[in-house]
Coordinates of C-alpha atoms and ligand atoms in Angstrom, one line a residue:
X1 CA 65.0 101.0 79.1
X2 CA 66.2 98.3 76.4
X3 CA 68.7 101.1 74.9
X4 CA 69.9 101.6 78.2
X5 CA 70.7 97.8 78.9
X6 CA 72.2 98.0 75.0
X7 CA 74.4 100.3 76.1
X8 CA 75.5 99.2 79.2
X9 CA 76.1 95.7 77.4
X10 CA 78.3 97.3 74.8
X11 CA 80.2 99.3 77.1
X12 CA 80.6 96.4 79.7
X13 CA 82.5 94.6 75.8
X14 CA 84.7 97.2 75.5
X15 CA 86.2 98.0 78.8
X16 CA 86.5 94.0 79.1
X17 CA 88.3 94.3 75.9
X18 CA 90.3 96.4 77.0
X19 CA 91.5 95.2 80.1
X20 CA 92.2 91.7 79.2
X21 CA 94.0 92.3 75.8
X22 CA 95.9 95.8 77.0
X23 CA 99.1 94.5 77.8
X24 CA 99.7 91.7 75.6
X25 CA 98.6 92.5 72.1
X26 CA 101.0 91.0 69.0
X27 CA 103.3 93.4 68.1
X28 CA 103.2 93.3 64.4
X29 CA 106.8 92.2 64.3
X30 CA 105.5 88.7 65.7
X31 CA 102.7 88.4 63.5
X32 CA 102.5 85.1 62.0
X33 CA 105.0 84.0 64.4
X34 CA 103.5 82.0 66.7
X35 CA 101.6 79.3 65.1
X36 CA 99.5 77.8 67.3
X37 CA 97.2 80.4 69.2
X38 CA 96.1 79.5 71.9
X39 CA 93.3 81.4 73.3
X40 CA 93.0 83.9 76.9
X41 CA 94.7 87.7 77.2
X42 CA 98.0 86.4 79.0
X43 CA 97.7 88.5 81.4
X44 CA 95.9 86.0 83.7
X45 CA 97.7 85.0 87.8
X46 CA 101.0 83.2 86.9
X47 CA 102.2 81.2 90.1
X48 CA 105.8 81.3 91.4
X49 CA 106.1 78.1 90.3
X50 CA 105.7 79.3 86.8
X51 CA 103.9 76.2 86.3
X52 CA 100.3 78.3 86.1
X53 CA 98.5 78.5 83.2
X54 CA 98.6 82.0 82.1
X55 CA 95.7 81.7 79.8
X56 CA 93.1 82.7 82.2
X57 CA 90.7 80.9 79.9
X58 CA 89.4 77.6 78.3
X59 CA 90.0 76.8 74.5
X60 CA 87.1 79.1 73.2
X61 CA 88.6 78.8 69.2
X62 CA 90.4 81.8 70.1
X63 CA 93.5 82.1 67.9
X64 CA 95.0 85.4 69.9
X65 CA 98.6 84.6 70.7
X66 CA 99.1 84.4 74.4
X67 CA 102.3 85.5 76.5
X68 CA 104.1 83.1 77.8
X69 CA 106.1 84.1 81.0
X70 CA 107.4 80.8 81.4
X71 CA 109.6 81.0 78.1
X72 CA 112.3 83.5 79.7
X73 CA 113.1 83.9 83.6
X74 CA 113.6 87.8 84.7
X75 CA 117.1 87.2 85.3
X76 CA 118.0 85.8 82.4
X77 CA 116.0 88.7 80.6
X78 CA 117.9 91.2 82.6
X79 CA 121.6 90.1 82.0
X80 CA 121.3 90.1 78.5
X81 CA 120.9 93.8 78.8
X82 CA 123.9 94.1 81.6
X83 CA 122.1 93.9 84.4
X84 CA 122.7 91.8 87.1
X85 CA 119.3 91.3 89.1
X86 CA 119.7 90.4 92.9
X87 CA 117.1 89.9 95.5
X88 CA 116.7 89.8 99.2
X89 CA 116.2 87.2 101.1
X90 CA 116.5 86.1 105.0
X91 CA 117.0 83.0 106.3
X92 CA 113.6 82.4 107.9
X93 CA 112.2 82.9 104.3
X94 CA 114.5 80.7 102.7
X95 CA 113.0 78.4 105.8
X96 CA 109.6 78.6 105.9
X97 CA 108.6 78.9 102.0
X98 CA 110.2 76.8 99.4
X99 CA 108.9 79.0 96.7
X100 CA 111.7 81.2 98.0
X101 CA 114.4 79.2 96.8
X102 CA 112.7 78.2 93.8
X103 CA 112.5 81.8 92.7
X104 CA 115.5 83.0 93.3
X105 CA 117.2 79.9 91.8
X106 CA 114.9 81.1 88.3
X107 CA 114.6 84.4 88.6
X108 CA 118.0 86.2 90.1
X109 CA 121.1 86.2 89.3
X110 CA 122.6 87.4 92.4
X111 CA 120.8 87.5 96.1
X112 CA 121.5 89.7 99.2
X113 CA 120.8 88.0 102.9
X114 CA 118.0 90.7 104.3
X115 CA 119.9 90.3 108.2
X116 CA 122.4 87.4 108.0
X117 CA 125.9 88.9 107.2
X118 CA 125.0 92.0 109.6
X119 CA 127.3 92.9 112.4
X120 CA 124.4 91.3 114.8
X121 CA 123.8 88.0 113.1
X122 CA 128.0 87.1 113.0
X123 CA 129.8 88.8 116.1
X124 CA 128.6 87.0 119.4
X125 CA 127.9 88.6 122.5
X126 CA 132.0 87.8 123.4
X127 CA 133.5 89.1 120.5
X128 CA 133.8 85.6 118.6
X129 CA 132.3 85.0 114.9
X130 CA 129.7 82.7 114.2
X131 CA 129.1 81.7 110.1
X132 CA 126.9 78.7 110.2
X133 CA 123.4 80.6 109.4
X134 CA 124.9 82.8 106.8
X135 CA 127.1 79.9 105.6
X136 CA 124.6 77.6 105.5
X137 CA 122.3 80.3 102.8
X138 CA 126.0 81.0 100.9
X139 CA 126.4 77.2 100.1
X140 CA 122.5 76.9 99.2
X141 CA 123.5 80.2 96.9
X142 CA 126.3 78.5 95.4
X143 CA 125.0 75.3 94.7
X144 CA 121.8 77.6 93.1
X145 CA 124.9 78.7 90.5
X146 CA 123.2 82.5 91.9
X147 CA 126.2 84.9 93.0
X148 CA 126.5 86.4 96.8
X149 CA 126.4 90.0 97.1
X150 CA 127.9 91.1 100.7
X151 CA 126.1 93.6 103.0
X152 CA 127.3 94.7 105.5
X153 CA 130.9 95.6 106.6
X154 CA 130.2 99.4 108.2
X155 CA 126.8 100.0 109.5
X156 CA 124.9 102.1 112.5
X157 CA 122.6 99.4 113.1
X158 CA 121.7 95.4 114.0
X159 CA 125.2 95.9 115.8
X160 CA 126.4 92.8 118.5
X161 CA 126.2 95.9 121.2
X162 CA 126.6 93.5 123.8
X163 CA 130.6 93.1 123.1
X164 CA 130.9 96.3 121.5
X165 CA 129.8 98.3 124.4
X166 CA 132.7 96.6 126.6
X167 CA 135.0 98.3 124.6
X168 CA 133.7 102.0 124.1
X169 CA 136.6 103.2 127.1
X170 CA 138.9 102.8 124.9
X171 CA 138.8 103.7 121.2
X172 CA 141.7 101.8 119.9
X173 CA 139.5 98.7 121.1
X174 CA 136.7 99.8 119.2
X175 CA 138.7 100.7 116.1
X176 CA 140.7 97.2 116.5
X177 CA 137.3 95.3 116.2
X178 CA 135.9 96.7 113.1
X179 CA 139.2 96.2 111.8
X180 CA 139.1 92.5 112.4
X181 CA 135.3 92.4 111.6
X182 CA 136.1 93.7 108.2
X183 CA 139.0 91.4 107.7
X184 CA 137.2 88.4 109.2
X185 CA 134.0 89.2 106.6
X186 CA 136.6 89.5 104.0
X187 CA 138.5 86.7 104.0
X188 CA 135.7 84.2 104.8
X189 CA 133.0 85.7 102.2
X190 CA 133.5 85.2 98.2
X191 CA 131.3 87.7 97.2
X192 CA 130.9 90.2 94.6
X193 CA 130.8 93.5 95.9
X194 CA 130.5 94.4 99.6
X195 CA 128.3 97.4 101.2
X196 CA 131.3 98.8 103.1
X197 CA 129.5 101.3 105.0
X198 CA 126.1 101.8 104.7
X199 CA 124.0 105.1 105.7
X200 CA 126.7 106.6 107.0
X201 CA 124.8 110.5 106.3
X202 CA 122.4 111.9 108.3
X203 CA 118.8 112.8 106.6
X204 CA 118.3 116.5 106.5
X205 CA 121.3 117.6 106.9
X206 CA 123.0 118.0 103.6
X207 CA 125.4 115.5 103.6
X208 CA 126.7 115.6 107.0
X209 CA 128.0 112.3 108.3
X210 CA 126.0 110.6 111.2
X211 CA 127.0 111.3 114.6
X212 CA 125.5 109.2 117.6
X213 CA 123.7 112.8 118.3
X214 CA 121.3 112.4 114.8
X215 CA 120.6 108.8 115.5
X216 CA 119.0 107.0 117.5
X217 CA 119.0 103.7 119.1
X218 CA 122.2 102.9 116.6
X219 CA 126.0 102.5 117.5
X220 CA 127.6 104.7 115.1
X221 CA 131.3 103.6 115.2
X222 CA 132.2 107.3 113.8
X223 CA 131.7 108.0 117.7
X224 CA 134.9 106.4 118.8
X225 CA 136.9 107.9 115.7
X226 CA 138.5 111.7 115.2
X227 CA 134.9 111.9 113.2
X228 CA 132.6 109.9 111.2
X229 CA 134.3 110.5 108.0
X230 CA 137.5 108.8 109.6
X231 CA 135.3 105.6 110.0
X232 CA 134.7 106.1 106.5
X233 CA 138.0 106.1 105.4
X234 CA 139.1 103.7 107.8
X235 CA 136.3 101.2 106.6
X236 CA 137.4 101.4 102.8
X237 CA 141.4 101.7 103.6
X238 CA 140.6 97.6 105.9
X239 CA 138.3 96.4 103.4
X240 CA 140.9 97.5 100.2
X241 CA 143.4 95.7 102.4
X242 CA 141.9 92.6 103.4
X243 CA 141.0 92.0 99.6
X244 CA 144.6 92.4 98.7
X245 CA 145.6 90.5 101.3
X246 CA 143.0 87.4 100.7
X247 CA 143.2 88.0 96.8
X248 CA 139.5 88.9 96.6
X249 CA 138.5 91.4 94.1
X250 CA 134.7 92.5 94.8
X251 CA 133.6 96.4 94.4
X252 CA 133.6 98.4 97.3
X253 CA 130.1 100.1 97.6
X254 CA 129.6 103.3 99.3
X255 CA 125.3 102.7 100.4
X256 CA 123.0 105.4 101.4
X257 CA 118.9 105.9 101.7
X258 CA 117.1 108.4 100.1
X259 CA 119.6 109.8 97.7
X260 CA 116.1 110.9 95.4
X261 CA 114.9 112.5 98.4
X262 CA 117.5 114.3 99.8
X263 CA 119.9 115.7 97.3
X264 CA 122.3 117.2 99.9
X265 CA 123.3 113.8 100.8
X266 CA 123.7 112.6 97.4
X267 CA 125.8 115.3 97.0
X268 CA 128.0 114.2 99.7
X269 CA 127.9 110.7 99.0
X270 CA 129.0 111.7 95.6
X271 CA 131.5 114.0 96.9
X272 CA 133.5 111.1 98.9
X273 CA 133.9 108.5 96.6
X274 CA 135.1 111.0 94.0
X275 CA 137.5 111.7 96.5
X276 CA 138.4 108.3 97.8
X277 CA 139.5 105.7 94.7
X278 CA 139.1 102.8 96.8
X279 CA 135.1 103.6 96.7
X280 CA 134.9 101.6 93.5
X281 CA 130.8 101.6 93.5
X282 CA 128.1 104.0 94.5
X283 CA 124.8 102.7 95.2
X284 CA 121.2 103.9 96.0
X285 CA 118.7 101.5 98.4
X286 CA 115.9 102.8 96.4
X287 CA 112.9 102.3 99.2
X288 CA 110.8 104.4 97.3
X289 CA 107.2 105.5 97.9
X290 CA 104.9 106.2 95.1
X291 CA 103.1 108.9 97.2
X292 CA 106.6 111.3 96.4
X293 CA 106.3 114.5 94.4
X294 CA 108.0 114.1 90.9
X295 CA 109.7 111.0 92.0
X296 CA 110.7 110.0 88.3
X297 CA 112.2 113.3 88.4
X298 CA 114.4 113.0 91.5
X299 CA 115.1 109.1 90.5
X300 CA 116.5 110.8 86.9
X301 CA 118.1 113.2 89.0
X302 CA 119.8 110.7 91.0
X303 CA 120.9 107.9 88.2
X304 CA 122.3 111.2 86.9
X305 CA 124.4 112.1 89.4
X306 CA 125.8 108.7 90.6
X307 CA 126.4 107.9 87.1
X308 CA 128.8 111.1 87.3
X309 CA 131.1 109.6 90.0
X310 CA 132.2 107.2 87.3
X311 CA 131.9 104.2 89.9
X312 CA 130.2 101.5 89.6
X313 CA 126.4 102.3 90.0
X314 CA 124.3 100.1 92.0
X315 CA 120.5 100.5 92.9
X316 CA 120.5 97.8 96.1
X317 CA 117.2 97.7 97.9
X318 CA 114.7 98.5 95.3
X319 CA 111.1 98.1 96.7
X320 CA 108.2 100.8 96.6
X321 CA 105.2 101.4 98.6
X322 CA 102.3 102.1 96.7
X323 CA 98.3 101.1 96.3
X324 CA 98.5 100.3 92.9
X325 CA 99.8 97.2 90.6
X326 CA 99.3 99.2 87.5
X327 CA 101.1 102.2 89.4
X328 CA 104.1 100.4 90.7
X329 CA 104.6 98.4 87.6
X330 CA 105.1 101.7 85.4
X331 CA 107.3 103.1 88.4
X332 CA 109.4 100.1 88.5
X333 CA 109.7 99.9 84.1
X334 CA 110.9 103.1 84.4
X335 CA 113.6 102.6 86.9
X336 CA 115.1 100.0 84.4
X337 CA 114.2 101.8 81.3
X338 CA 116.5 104.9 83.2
X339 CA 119.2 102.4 84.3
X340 CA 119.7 101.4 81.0
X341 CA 119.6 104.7 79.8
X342 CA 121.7 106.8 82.4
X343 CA 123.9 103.9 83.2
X344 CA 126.8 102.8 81.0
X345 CA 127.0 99.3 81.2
X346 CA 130.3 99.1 82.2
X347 CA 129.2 101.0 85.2
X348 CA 126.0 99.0 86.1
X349 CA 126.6 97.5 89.3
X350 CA 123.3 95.7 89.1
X351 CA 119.7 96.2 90.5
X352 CA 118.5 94.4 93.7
X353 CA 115.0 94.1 95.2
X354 CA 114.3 94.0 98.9
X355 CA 112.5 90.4 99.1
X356 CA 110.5 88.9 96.8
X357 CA 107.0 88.7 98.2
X358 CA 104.5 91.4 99.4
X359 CA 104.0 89.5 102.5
X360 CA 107.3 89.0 103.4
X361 CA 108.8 92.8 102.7
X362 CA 110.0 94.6 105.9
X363 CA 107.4 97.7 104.7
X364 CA 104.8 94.9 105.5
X365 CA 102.8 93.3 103.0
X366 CA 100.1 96.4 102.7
X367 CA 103.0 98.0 101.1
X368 CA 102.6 96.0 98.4
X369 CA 106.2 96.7 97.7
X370 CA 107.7 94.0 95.6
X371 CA 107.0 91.3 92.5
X372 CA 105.1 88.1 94.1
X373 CA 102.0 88.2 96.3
X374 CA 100.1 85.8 98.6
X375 CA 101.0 82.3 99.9
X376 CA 101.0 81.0 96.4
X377 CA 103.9 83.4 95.1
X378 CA 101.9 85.0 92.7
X379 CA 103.5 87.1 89.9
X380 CA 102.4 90.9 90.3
X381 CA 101.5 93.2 87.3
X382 CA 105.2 94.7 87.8
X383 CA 106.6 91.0 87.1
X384 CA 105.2 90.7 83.8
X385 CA 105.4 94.6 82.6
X386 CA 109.0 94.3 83.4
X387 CA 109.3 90.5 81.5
X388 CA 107.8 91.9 78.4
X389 CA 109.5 95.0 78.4
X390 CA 112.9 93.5 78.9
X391 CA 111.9 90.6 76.2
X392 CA 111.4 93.4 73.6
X393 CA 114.7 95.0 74.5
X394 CA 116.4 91.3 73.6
X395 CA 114.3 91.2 70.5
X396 CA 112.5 88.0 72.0
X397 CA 109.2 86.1 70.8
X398 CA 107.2 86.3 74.0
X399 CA 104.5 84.1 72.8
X400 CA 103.7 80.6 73.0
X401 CA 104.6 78.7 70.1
Ligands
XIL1 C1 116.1 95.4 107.1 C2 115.7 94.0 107.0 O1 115.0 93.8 105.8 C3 114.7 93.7 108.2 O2 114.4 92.3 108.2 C4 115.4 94.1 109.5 O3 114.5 93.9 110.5 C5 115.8 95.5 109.4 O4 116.7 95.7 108.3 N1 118.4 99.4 104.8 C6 119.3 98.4 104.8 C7 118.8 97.0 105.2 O5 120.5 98.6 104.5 O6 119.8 96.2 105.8 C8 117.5 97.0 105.9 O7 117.1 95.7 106.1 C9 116.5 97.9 105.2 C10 117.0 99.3 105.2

């Protein structure tokens, strides 16, 4: 009986050991670097705040170095390897938690307004623009010093149907409104790159565009054009236009879902914006599910591929649905580690998340989709794998000193 409690004690040590320590032993390189250790594994909850102590212990005489996550923010990290780091956010986020705009002032480099520059949010029920929500979350970004990524000029969805449906007799109408929509967006955004169109390929279908007939409850402009593809090429031909004519110079982004998944519409995305030079970017939401078969595989696949348009390559709406920190951190490490290695970096268009916290995610917070969880903003497993590993690609102390 007392072996068996000896043994259960010992291996109780070990595992804790283990755990606690796992992540953030001292590579030798840093040896001797850090001075004065202070005790705890690092690995312990870090608020959004970045004011937490990350310790996760008292003083115990311990002399282990500890990470410090506070030293470096993500974005920062990120850009010194080429990659410009955007998030998500909506307005009623921005609203209702102030950690929002705390974070994304640290953390990103670029954000993304989840609903506020879509078709539904600006065009008014008689065909008018209204700005003052999205401008109102453009001057806070500006002010922040964080760039403005623009989506979206050509969509199926979140559409003002209420005007647009007075027009559908006539398709000149409908064409003359997205033309004025895209040169309205235009000239009154400064952004950096725009989604021109976005999922404009059906699933399933390899490659074909969307027709009203393979979606549902969307307005697919294509409708009320010779085809879908003619939307296309009339959404790049008014948005290459309206930058000339406004002297704006952002990359054009041709946006699609589950290019991993579905390699038939990769292909086609692929296929048009070799064809069309005013696509200047390609870009992949990445809502990715953790649950799919070989999905490093397909990601590798993918990178691959968009990397072979020679556009710019953009990965837009990252988020992944999984049940696992440990699990979703590896998954997202290897994105960047992939990004950096498929990508040239003259080519990398950045890398965007979807939102910031679990709870907040369109997938809904038992998705566990994203970096920060809980009302307290709390930095996930994938936060910190992803700080260290892009610390030790800058060759950076990430120790207290
Ligand atoms: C989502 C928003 O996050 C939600 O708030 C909204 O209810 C629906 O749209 N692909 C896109 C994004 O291009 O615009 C979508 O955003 C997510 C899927």
């Amino acid at each position: 009986m007392k072996k068996c409690i000896l043994t259960l004690a010992a291996t109780i040590l070990v595992l804790t050991a283990f755990s606690c320590g796992k992540d953030d032993v001292v590579p030798s390189k840093y040896q001797g670097l850090t001075g004065h250790g202070s005790s705890g594994s690092g690995s312990g909850s870090n608020t959004g705040n970045n004011t937490g102590d990350n310790s996760g212990s008292t003083d115990t005489g311990d002399t282990t170095p500890v990470i410090d996550y506070t030293k470096y923010a993500l974005g920062e990290l990120a850009a010194q390897q080429g990659i410009k780091l955007g998030a998500a956010f909506t307005y009623w986020e921005y609203r209702n938690n102030p950690q929002v705009a705390e974070i994304l002032t640290r953390e990103f480099k670029a954000v993304t307004f989840g609903n506020e520059m879509k078709h539904d949010a600006i065009v008014q029920a008689n065909g008018s623009m209204n700005f003052t929500t999205a401008d109102q979350m453009a001057q806070w970004a500006k002010n922040a010093g964080t760039e403005l990524f623009g989506h979206v000029l050509g969509w199926h969805s979140q559409q003002q149907t209420a005007y647009l449906n007075t027009l559908t007799s006539d398709p000149a109408a409908i064409d003359a409104a997205f033309k004025s929509y895209v040169f309205g967006m235009v000239e009154h955004f400064d952004v950096y790159a725009w989604d021109v169109v976005n999922e404009t390929f059906s699933d399933g279908t390899n490659g074909a565009f969307r027709t009203q007939q393979t979606t549902q409850n969307g307005f697919v402009w294509g409708t009320y054009y010779p085809s879908t593809k003619d939307w296309v090429d009339a959404a790049f031909a008014y948005a290459t236009e309206a930058c000339a004519k406004y002297g704006k110079s952002p990359v054009l982004y041709i946006n699609d879902y589950n290019l991993e998944t579905d390699p038939g519409k990769r292909q086609a995305l692929c296929n048009y914006a070799k064809n069309n030079p005013q696509v200047t970017g390609v870009a992949s939401q990445m809502h990715l599910d953790i649950r799919t078969p070989d999905l490093k595989g397909k990601i590798e696949a993918s990178l691959r591929d968009l990397v072979a348009t020679g556009k710019m390559v953009r990965i837009a709406e990252l988020d992944l649905k999984n049940n696992s920190d440990i699990d979703q951190a590896d998954m997202f490490k290897y994105i960047f580690q992939k990004y950096l290695e498929i990508v040239p970096e003259a080519q990398r268009g950045g890398i965007t998340f979807w939102g910031i916290n679990d709870k907040d995610s369109w997938l809904g917070e038992d998705s566990h989709a994203l970096l920060w969880k809980g009302g307290n903003y709390v930095q996930k497993e994938s936060y910190r794998v992803l700080w260290q590993y892009l610390c030790e690609l800058n060759g950076l102390n990430p120790y207290k000193e």
